[in-house]
Amino acid sequence: MNTDSARPTVTELRLSAFKNHRGVTLPIGPVTLLSGESGSGKSSALQAYEILSRLGSGEPLARAVGTVAGGAAACIPAGARPDEQGRRGFRIGCTVDGPAGPVNLDLAVQAEPELRIVGERLTGGGETLLTTALIDPARHAVQAAWHTAGSTPVTRAPLPDDRLGTSLLPLRVAGKTAGQQLVLAAAEQVVVALRSAFACDPRPEAMRETGRGAAPVADVATTAVGAGSGSARARGRAGGRGVAAGSWGRDGDGGPDEGRLRSSCENLPAVLERTSRECRRRHALLVAAVRDACAGPVDGLHAVPREAIAGGADGGVRAAAGAGGAGDRSAVGGAAAGSWGGGRPERGAAGAVATRPAPDPGASRPAPAPAGVRALVDRGALGMMPVEQLGDGELRFLALALVLLTGPGVLAMDPVGEIPSAQQQLTVMADGLDRCMDHRQARELMSLAVRMAERGHVRLLGTVGDPSVAEGLPGVRVLHLGV
């Protein structure tokens, strides 16, 4: 057992048969970049990771693969021929390292003629911990067998064919025998790692629409990986210590939550208002990063009510911004990376972990941002400038830097509230990481990612068009696809 890795993390992504990938294994480190020519499968690799992450969060299979353009049919390997029953599908998997040691998860998905999970295998500690197989195609269930190591070597039961069986184990396994405890530990490790992911693709055009006064629209198709309904999650059985997967959440469910950054980052002004108010030190880090990446002076980032801007006086705008939005340079040196927000674990009478983000849900949710908030860049002697007037590369840098500097409490995702934040590691997935950026901006962003990854709370998996932006940076792994 490997006890060096306290935080569950995905260390390997397997694309056994997925789109244009066959038998591909990608090692995943703290900062991993995928490069290659157009069509080499960079984005496809991130899509496979996202499917696994969504399934680990408890999302139904149809919604998990629905984020891929073309749906499940587009995931079938090129040139794959149907079998005698006309079935075709894809296979993906991953390795998750953590306190339980390396745990392997492999998945076989039938995409045609009917979408369903037809096989799942979880292994770790030298044991096969879970296997599922489709026995009767007429039933929407698979036959599952999980390791027991008691008087009965395995336990058999049906599981739904549209859910990841591993995410359901904490609700099925009692944890009374050593074998059951091994199964729970492995399942918990995999679920925590898969849920702790955030897919981010800032869209400058959407960010500008919000800046001009349009209300941010929830992008259901790109809702952050890891979103779920903590209140809807069931508790594990007595004696179990696993993580129960929740239902997939939408940005619009239960009303808008403008204090949590969405995948496309169109609600950036409201999030800046929150972060500048809650942690000046980390906000100062963000200002310093933007200063290094943007053309012209950057003395601060502010989020102010639109009526203050309508007044027209620059001094009034600065007064409305207040100290909370200022980029205090003196605070940069002592700032510590971490996350805004977050919950605490709570245990029930039987020792089971209660799947609630915090004892006081009202306190854990951010206060709603003031209506009509607009983000501004303080240009010093040049005055205030609306953020939406930044270039595309500058806007993407600002949004991605904010994601790297923050944590699950400020992102549109449901962190694993029943596990202490110190035992979790956020993985940021960014397709086209250097898109729209010049070499200097992309280099600054990569340097920031390296610094945050060194602190152990954030990992980055992204695709780049120019791998030279990471040249010479310590701890960055560049994987060239299609070579």
CSV table of N, CA and C in Angstrom, one decimal, residues 262-314:
chain,number,residue,atom,x,y,z
A,262,ARG,N,-18.5,29.5,-13.3
A,262,ARG,CA,-18.9,28.5,-14.3
A,262,ARG,C,-17.8,28.2,-15.2
A,263,SER,N,-18.0,27.1,-15.9
A,263,SER,CA,-17.0,26.6,-16.8
A,263,SER,C,-16.6,27.6,-17.9
A,264,SER,N,-17.6,28.3,-18.4
A,264,SER,CA,-17.3,29.3,-19.5
A,264,SER,C,-16.9,30.6,-18.9
A,265,CYS,N,-17.0,30.8,-17.6
A,265,CYS,CA,-16.5,32.0,-16.9
A,265,CYS,C,-17.3,33.2,-17.3
A,266,GLU,N,-18.5,33.1,-17.8
A,266,GLU,CA,-19.3,34.3,-18.1
A,266,GLU,C,-19.8,35.1,-16.9
A,267,ASN,N,-19.8,34.5,-15.8
A,267,ASN,CA,-20.2,35.2,-14.6
A,267,ASN,C,-19.0,35.7,-13.7
A,268,LEU,N,-17.9,36.0,-14.4
A,268,LEU,CA,-16.7,36.4,-13.8
A,268,LEU,C,-16.8,37.6,-12.9
A,269,PRO,N,-17.6,38.7,-13.3
A,269,PRO,CA,-17.7,39.8,-12.4
A,269,PRO,C,-18.3,39.5,-11.0
A,270,ALA,N,-19.3,38.7,-11.0
A,270,ALA,CA,-19.9,38.3,-9.7
A,270,ALA,C,-18.9,37.5,-8.8
A,271,VAL,N,-18.1,36.7,-9.5
A,271,VAL,CA,-17.1,35.9,-8.7
A,271,VAL,C,-16.0,36.8,-8.2
A,272,LEU,N,-15.6,37.7,-9.0
A,272,LEU,CA,-14.5,38.7,-8.6
A,272,LEU,C,-15.0,39.5,-7.4
A,273,GLU,N,-16.3,39.9,-7.4
A,273,GLU,CA,-16.9,40.6,-6.3
A,273,GLU,C,-16.7,39.8,-5.0
A,274,ARG,N,-17.0,38.5,-5.1
A,274,ARG,CA,-17.0,37.6,-3.9
A,274,ARG,C,-15.6,37.4,-3.5
A,275,THR,N,-14.7,37.0,-4.4
A,275,THR,CA,-13.3,36.7,-4.0
A,275,THR,C,-12.5,37.9,-3.4
A,276,SER,N,-12.8,39.1,-4.0
A,276,SER,CA,-12.1,40.3,-3.5
A,276,SER,C,-12.6,40.6,-2.1
A,277,ARG,N,-13.8,40.3,-1.8
A,277,ARG,CA,-14.4,40.6,-0.5
A,277,ARG,C,-13.9,39.5,0.6
A,278,GLU,N,-13.8,38.3,0.1
A,278,GLU,CA,-13.5,37.2,1.1
A,278,GLU,C,-12.0,37.0,1.4
A,279,CYS,N,-11.1,37.3,0.5
A,279,CYS,CA,-9.7,37.0,0.7
A,279,CYS,C,-8.9,38.0,-0.1
A,280,ARG,N,-8.4,39.0,0.6
A,280,ARG,CA,-7.6,40.1,-0.1
A,280,ARG,C,-6.3,39.5,-0.5
A,281,ARG,N,-5.7,38.6,0.2
A,281,ARG,CA,-4.4,38.1,-0.1
A,281,ARG,C,-4.4,37.4,-1.4
A,282,ARG,N,-5.3,36.5,-1.5
A,282,ARG,CA,-5.4,35.7,-2.8
A,282,ARG,C,-5.8,36.6,-4.0
A,283,HIS,N,-6.7,37.5,-3.7
A,283,HIS,CA,-7.1,38.5,-4.7
A,283,HIS,C,-5.9,39.3,-5.2
A,284,ALA,N,-5.0,39.6,-4.3
A,284,ALA,CA,-3.7,40.3,-4.6
A,284,ALA,C,-2.9,39.5,-5.5
A,285,LEU,N,-2.8,38.2,-5.2
A,285,LEU,CA,-2.1,37.2,-6.1
A,285,LEU,C,-2.6,37.3,-7.5
A,286,LEU,N,-4.0,37.3,-7.6
A,286,LEU,CA,-4.6,37.4,-8.9
A,286,LEU,C,-4.2,38.6,-9.7
A,287,VAL,N,-4.3,39.8,-9.0
A,287,VAL,CA,-3.9,41.0,-9.6
A,287,VAL,C,-2.5,41.0,-10.0
A,288,ALA,N,-1.6,40.5,-9.2
A,288,ALA,CA,-0.2,40.4,-9.6
A,288,ALA,C,0.0,39.6,-10.9
A,289,ALA,N,-0.7,38.5,-11.0
A,289,ALA,CA,-0.6,37.6,-12.2
A,289,ALA,C,-1.1,38.3,-13.4
A,290,VAL,N,-2.3,39.0,-13.3
A,290,VAL,CA,-2.8,39.7,-14.4
A,290,VAL,C,-1.9,40.9,-14.8
A,291,ARG,N,-1.3,41.5,-13.8
A,291,ARG,CA,-0.3,42.6,-14.1
A,291,ARG,C,0.8,42.1,-15.0
A,292,ASP,N,1.3,40.9,-14.7
A,292,ASP,CA,2.4,40.4,-15.5
A,292,ASP,C,2.0,39.9,-16.9
A,293,ALA,N,0.7,39.7,-17.1
A,293,ALA,CA,0.3,39.1,-18.4
A,293,ALA,C,-0.3,40.2,-19.3
A,294,CYS,N,-0.8,41.3,-18.7
A,294,CYS,CA,-1.5,42.2,-19.6
A,294,CYS,C,-0.6,43.4,-20.0
A,295,ALA,N,-1.0,43.9,-21.2
A,295,ALA,CA,-0.3,45.1,-21.7
A,295,ALA,C,-0.9,46.3,-20.9
A,296,GLY,N,0.0,47.2,-20.5
A,296,GLY,CA,-0.4,48.4,-19.8
A,296,GLY,C,-0.4,48.2,-18.3
A,297,PRO,N,-0.6,49.2,-17.5
A,297,PRO,CA,-0.6,49.1,-16.0
A,297,PRO,C,-1.8,48.4,-15.5
A,298,VAL,N,-1.7,47.6,-14.4
A,298,VAL,CA,-2.8,47.0,-13.7
A,298,VAL,C,-2.5,47.2,-12.2
A,299,ASP,N,-3.3,48.1,-11.6
A,299,ASP,CA,-3.2,48.4,-10.2
A,299,ASP,C,-4.2,47.6,-9.4
A,300,GLY,N,-5.2,47.1,-10.0
A,300,GLY,CA,-6.2,46.4,-9.2
A,300,GLY,C,-7.3,45.8,-10.1
A,301,LEU,N,-8.1,45.0,-9.5
A,301,LEU,CA,-9.3,44.4,-10.2
A,301,LEU,C,-10.5,44.7,-9.2
A,302,HIS,N,-11.5,45.3,-9.8
A,302,HIS,CA,-12.7,45.6,-8.9
A,302,HIS,C,-14.0,45.1,-9.5
A,303,ALA,N,-14.9,44.9,-8.7
A,303,ALA,CA,-16.3,44.5,-9.1
A,303,ALA,C,-17.2,45.5,-8.4
A,304,VAL,N,-17.9,46.4,-9.1
A,304,VAL,CA,-18.7,47.5,-8.5
A,304,VAL,C,-20.1,47.5,-9.1
A,305,PRO,N,-21.0,48.0,-8.4
A,305,PRO,CA,-22.4,48.2,-8.9
A,305,PRO,C,-22.4,49.0,-10.2
A,306,ARG,N,-23.3,48.7,-11.1
A,306,ARG,CA,-23.3,49.5,-12.4
A,306,ARG,C,-23.7,50.9,-12.1
A,307,GLU,N,-24.5,51.2,-11.1
A,307,GLU,CA,-24.9,52.6,-10.9
A,307,GLU,C,-23.7,53.5,-10.5
A,308,ALA,N,-22.7,52.8,-9.9
A,308,ALA,CA,-21.5,53.6,-9.6
A,308,ALA,C,-20.8,54.0,-10.8
A,309,ILE,N,-20.8,53.1,-11.9
A,309,ILE,CA,-20.1,53.4,-13.1
A,309,ILE,C,-20.9,54.5,-13.9
A,310,ALA,N,-22.3,54.4,-13.8
A,310,ALA,CA,-23.1,55.3,-14.5
A,310,ALA,C,-22.9,56.8,-14.0
A,311,GLY,N,-22.4,56.9,-12.8
A,311,GLY,CA,-22.1,58.3,-12.3
A,311,GLY,C,-21.1,59.0,-13.1
A,312,GLY,N,-20.2,58.3,-13.7
A,312,GLY,CA,-19.2,58.9,-14.6
A,312,GLY,C,-17.9,59.4,-13.9
A,313,ALA,N,-17.9,59.6,-12.6
A,313,ALA,CA,-16.7,60.1,-12.0
A,313,ALA,C,-15.8,58.9,-11.6
A,314,ASP,N,-14.6,59.0,-12.0
A,314,ASP,CA,-13.6,57.9,-11.8
A,314,ASP,C,-13.4,57.8,-10.3
